PDB file of C-alpha atoms in Angstrom:
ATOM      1  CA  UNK A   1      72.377 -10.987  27.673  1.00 79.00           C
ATOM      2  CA  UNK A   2      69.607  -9.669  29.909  1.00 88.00           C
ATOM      3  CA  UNK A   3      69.771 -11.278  33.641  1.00 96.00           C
ATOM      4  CA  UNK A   4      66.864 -12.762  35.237  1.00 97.00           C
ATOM      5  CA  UNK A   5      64.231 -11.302  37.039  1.00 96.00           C
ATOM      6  CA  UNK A   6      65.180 -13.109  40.351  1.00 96.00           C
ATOM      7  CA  UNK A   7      67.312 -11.729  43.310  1.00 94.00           C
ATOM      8  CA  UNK A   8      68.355 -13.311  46.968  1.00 94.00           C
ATOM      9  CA  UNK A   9      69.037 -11.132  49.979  1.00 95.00           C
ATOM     10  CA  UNK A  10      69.737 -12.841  52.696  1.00 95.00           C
ATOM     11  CA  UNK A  11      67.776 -15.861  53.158  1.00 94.00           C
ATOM     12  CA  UNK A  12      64.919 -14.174  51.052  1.00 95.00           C
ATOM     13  CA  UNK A  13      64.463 -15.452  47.327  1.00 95.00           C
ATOM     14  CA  UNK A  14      62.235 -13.674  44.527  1.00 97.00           C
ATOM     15  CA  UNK A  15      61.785 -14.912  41.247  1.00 97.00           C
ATOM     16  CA  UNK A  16      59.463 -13.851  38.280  1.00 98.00           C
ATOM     17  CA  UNK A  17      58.859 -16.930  36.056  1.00 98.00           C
ATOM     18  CA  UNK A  18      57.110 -17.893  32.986  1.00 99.00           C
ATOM     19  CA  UNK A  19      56.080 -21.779  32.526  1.00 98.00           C
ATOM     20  CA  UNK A  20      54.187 -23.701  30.176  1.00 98.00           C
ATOM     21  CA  UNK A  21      51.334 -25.968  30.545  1.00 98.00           C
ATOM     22  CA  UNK A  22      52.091 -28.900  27.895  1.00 98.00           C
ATOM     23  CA  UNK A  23      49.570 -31.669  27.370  1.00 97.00           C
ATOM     24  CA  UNK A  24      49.936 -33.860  24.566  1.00 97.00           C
ATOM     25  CA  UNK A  25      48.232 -37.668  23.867  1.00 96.00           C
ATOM     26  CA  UNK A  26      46.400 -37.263  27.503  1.00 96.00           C
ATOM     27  CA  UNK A  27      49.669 -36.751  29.442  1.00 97.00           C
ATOM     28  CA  UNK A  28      51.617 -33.372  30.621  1.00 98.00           C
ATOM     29  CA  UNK A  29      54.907 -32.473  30.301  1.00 97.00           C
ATOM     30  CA  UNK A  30      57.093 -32.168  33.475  1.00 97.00           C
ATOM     31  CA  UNK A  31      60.678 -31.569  34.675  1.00 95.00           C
ATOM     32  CA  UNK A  32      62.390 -32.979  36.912  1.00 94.00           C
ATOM     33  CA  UNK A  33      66.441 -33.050  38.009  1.00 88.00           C
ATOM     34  CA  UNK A  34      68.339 -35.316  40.004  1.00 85.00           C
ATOM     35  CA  UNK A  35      68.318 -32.957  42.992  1.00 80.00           C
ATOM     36  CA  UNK A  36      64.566 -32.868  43.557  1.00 83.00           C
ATOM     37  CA  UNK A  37      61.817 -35.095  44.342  1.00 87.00           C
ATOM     38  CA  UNK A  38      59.177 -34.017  43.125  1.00 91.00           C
ATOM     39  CA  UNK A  39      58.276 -32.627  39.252  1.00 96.00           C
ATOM     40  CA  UNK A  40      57.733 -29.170  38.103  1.00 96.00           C
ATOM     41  CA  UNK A  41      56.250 -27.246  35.173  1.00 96.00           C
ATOM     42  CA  UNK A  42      58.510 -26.387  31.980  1.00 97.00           C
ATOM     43  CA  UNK A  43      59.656 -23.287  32.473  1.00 97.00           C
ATOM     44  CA  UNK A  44      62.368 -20.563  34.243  1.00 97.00           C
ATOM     45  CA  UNK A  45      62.755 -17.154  35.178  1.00 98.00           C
ATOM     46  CA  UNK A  46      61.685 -14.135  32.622  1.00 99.00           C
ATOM     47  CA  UNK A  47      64.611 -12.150  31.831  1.00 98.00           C
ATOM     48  CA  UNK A  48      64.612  -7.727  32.106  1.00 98.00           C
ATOM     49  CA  UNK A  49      62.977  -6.437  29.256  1.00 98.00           C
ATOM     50  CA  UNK A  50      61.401 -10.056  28.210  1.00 98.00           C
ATOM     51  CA  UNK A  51      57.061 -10.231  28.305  1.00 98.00           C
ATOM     52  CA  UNK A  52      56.258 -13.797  30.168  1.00 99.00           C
ATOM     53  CA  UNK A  53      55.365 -14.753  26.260  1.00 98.00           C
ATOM     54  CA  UNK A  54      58.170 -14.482  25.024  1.00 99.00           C
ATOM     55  CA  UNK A  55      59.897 -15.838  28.113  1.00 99.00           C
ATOM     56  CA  UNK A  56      57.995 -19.045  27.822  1.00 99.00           C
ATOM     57  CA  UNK A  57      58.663 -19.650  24.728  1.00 98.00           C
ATOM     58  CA  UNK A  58      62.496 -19.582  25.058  1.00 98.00           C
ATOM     59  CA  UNK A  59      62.116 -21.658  28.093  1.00 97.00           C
ATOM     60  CA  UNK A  60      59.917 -24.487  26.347  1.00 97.00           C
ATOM     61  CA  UNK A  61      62.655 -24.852  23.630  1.00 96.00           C
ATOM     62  CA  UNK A  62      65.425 -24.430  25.908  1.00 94.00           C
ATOM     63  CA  UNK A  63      64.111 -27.229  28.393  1.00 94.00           C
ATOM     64  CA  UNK A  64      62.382 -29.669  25.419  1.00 94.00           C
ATOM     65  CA  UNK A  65      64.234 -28.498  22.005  1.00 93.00           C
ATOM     66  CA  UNK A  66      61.278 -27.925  20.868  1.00 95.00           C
ATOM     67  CA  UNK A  67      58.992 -25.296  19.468  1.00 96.00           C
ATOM     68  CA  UNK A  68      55.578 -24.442  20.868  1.00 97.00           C
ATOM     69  CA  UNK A  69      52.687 -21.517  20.437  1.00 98.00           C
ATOM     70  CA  UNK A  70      51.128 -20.500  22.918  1.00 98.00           C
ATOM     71  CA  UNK A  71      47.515 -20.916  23.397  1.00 97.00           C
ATOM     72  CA  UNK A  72      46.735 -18.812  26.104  1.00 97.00           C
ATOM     73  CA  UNK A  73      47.236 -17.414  29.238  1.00 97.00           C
ATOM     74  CA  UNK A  74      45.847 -20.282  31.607  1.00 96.00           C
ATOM     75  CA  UNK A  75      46.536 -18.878  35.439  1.00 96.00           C
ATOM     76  CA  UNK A  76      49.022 -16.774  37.250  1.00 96.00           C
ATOM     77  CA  UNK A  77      50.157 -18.246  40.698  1.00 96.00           C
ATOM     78  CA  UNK A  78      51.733 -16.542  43.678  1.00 95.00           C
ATOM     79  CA  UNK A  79      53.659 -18.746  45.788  1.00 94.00           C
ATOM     80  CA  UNK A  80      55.426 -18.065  49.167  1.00 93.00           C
ATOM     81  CA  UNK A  81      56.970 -20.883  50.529  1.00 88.00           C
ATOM     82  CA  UNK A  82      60.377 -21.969  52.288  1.00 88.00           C
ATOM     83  CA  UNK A  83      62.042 -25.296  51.331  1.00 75.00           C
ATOM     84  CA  UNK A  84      63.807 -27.832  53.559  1.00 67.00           C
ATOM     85  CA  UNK A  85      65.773 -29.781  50.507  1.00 69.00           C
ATOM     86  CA  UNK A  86      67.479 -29.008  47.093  1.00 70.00           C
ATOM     87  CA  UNK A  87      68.801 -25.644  45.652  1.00 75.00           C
ATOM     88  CA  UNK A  88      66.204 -23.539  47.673  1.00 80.00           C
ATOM     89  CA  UNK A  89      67.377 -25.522  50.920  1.00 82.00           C
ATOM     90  CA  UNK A  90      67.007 -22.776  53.812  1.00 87.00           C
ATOM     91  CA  UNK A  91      65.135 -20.067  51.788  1.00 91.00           C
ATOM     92  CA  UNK A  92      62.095 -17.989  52.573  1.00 93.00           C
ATOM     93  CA  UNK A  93      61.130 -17.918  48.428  1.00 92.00           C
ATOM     94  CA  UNK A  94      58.665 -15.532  46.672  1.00 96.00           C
ATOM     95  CA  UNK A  95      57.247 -16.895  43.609  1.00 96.00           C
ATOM     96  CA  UNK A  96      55.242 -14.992  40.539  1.00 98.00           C
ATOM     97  CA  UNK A  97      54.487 -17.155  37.799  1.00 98.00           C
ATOM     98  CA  UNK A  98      52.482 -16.826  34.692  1.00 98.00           C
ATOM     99  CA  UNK A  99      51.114 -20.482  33.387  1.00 98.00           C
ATOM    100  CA  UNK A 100      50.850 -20.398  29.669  1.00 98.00           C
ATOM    101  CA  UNK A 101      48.509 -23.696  28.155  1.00 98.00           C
ATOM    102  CA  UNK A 102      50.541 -24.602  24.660  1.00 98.00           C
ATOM    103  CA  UNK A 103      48.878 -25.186  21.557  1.00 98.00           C
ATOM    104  CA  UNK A 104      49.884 -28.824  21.145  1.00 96.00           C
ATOM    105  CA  UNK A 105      51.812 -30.929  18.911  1.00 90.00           C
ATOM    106  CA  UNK A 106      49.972 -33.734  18.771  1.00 86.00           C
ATOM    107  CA  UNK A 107      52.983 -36.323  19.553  1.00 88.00           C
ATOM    108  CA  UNK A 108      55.068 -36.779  23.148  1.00 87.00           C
ATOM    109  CA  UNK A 109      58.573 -36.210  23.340  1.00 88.00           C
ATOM    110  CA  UNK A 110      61.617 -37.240  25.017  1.00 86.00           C
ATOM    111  CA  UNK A 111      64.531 -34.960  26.285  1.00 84.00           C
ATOM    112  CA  UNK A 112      67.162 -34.020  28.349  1.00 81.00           C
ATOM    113  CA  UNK A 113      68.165 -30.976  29.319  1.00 77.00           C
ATOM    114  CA  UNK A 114      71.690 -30.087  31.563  1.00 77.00           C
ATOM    115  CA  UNK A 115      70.220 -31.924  34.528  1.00 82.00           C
ATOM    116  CA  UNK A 116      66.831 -31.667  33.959  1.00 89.00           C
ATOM    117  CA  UNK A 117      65.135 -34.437  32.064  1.00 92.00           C
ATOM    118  CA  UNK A 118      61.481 -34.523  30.221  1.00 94.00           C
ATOM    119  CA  UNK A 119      58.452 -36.826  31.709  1.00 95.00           C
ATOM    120  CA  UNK A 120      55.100 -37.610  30.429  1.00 97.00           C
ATOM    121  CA  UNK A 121      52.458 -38.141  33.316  1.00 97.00           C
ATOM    122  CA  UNK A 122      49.501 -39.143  32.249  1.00 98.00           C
ATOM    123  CA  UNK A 123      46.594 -36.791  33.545  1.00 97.00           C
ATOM    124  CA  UNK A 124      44.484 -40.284  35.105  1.00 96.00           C
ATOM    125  CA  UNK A 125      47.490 -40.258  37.153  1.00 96.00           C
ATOM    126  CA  UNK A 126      48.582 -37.046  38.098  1.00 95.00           C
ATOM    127  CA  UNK A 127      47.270 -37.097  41.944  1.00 94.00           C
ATOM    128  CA  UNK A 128      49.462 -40.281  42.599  1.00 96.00           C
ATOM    129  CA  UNK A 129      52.980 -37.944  41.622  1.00 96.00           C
ATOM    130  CA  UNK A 130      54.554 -35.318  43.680  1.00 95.00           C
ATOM    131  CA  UNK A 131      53.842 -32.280  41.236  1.00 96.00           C
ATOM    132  CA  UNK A 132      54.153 -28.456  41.437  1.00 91.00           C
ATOM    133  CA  UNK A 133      52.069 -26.637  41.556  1.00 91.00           C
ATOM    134  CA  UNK A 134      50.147 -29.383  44.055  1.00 87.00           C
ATOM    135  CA  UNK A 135      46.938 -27.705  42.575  1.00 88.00           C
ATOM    136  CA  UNK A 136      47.550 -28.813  38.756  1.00 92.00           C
ATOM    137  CA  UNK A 137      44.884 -31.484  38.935  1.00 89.00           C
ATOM    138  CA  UNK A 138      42.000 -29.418  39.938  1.00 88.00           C
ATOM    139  CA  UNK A 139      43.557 -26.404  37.599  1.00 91.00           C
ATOM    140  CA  UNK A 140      43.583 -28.840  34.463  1.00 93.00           C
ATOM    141  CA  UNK A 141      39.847 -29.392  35.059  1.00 90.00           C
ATOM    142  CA  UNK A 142      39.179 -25.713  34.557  1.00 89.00           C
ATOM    143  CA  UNK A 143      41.585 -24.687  31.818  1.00 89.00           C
ATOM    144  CA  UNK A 144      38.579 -23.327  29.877  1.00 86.00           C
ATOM    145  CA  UNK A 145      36.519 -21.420  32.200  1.00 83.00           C
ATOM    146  CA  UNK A 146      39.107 -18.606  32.035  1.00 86.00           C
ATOM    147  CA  UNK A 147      42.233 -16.967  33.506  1.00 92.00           C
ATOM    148  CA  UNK A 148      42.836 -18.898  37.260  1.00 92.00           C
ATOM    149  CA  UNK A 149      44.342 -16.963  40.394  1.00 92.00           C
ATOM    150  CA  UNK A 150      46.600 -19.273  42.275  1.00 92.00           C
ATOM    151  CA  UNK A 151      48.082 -18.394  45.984  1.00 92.00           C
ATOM    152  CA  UNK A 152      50.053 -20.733  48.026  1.00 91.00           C
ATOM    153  CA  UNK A 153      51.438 -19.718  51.111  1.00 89.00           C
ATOM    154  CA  UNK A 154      53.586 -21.963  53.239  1.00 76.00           C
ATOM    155  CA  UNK A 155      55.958 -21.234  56.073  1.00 62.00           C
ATOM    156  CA  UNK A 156      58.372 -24.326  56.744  1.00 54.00           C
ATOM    157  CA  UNK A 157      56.463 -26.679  55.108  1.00 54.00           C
ATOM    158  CA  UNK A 158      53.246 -26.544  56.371  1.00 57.00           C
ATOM    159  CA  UNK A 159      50.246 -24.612  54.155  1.00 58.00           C
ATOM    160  CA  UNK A 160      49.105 -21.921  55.852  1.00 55.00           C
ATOM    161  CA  UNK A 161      46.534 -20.134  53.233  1.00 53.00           C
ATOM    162  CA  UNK A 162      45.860 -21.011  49.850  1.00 54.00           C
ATOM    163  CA  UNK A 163      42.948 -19.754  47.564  1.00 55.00           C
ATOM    164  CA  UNK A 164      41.629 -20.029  44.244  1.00 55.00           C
ATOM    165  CA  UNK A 165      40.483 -17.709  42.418  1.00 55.00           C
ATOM    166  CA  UNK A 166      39.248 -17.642  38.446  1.00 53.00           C
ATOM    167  CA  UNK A 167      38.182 -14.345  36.296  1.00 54.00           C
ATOM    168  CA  UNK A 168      35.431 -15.243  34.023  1.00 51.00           C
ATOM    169  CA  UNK A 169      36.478 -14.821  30.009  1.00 50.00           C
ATOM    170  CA  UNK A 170      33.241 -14.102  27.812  1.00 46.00           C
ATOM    171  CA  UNK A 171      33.918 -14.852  24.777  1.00 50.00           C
ATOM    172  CA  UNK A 172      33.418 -12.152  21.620  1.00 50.00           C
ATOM    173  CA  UNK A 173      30.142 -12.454  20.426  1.00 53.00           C
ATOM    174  CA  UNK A 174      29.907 -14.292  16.678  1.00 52.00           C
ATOM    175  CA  UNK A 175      29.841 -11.880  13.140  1.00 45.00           C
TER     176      UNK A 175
END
């Protein structure tokens, strides 16, 4: 089996990841585990020789046990930050992830995975949860305007840059 695209040196972390962006009867579909508290996107590290695509889609069913297309690619964030708490406790981290909007199902779900268990928040509600990326609100907003550059950068908790970015898609003209 192929290993992750994710190393540590020291107290330096990188990690390539793939995660989906799940939104079915007006809610989205979050992680969470016992040792966190806050909620994260489905998803995990892409493996050598995996595209994100295909890496999402193993992720998806691995984390929900279920099977989802992908619509498209939604936005790519780069994320440097260092966490206090959890698994990442003491780490500088170095995060590339590709955000992949599902095609959806049209029903919610309920699962649990190892640790990590399934939630539905519902998007009128999303500002009053503690959810990664912090900018999924205002990125849901614009999930059609096209392809969305994320960049957080955060040194011991506190933000220190952060942009947003979007690359306009124009669509094929009609035959």
């Amino acid at each position: 089996m192929a290993k992750d695209i994710s190393y540590t040196q020291g107290q330096e972390r990188f990690r390539y990841r793939a995660a989906a962006v799940i939104i079915e009867e007006e809610a989205l579909c979050v992680i969470s585990s016992p040792s966190e508290d806050y909620f994260y996107s489905v998803g995990g590290a892409v493996r050598f020789g995996e595209t994100s695509e295909e890496a999402v889609r193993r992720e998806v069913f691995e984390e929900t046990g279920q099977r989802y297309e992908i619509e498209k690619l939604a936005f790519v964030h780069e994320n440097l930050f260092s966490n206090s708490t959890g698994i990442l406790k003491g780490l500088e981290c170095h995060e590339i992830c590709f955000y992949y909007l599902m095609k959806p199902h049209g029903k919610q779900f309920d699962y649990q995975h190892n640790q990590e268990q399934v939630y539905w928040i519902p998007l009128t509600d999303l500002e009053n949860y503690k959810v990664f990326p912090k900018e999924i609100t205002h990125i849901l907003k614009h999930l059609q305007i096209g392809i969305q550059h994320i960049i957080s950068k955060k040194e011991s908790g506190t933000e220190i840059g952060h942009s947003l970015e979007f690359d306009f898609v124009v669509p094929p003209p009609h035959s």
